[in-house]
Amino acid sequence: MVSSYRKPKLPSSILRAGEVALIGAGPGDPELLTLKALNLLQQADVVLYDYLVSDEIMELVPESTILVCVGKRAGHHSVPQEKTNQLLVEFAQSGHKVARIKGGDPFVFGRGGEELQVLAAAGIQFQVIPGITAAAGATAYAGIPLTHRDYAQSALFVTGHLKPDADDMDWSTLARGNQTLVIYMGLMKSDYIQQQLLAHGRSNAVPVAIIERGTQRSQKVLRGQLSNLPGLAQQAESPALIVVGEVVSLADELSWFEREHDEVQPNQRVASQRA
């Protein structure tokens, strides 16, 4: 006897008036957006978004939704964080259903915790919808496993927004072998990052990769060694991740996404042009 298959019914989350949903958009590929994120995003009547949220994901927002760009991008004016906080509070207090969507995961170098502290202080209800952080998504699409029994027993995620005169990073830990180091927002500091890793014992021959626009159809992967990291960085544009570790060498064998999509052009619609 063959039993009939019944399609399971997924629970449906509700975004209430006066509430804020802090949503992680993932690294760019719209199919990596979670079901809950999509559900709440389409319920919102106001969406505050960053530049790192891909145009393909913004295409999923209903046409009637108010879009407010509050993102940051190198070389472009951005809304100050204090203004973003103010907008979140004002829209919620006005009774709107508010979605605050950020690239990657809002709690991984996304200042999501800071924004929620402001909402909590104002007595505004909120919920958090995690997203796939860029370090996990971009490396997977580049064929670079974050951990591997033969190469890396741990993975470290750090931000590249470093000030040499106020650097409190533990470079001795970051330069250890048998681990994968993933650096967010590190292109502008690639010289300094290279110098510190070499000074603290990392080999200049360790494989490195820069993954630009990871998981998107326009993804670009530059690979080399720590010795030529600054040169690779000059060929890349933000948003990009720097990956340092022996696992990078596995991309020769495991790379799949670029071969599959190298003739596909990215969607050119710019969601930020909407009112």
Short mmCIF file of C-alpha atoms in Angstrom, two decimals, residues 34 126 253:
data_model
loop_
_atom_site.label_atom_id
_atom_site.label_comp_id
_atom_site.label_asym_id
_atom_site.label_seq_id
_atom_site.Cartn_x
_atom_site.Cartn_y
_atom_site.Cartn_z
CA THR A 34 14.27 32.33 4.53
CA PHE A 126 10.26 43.63 17.59
CA GLU A 253 38.22 20.89 -6.73
#
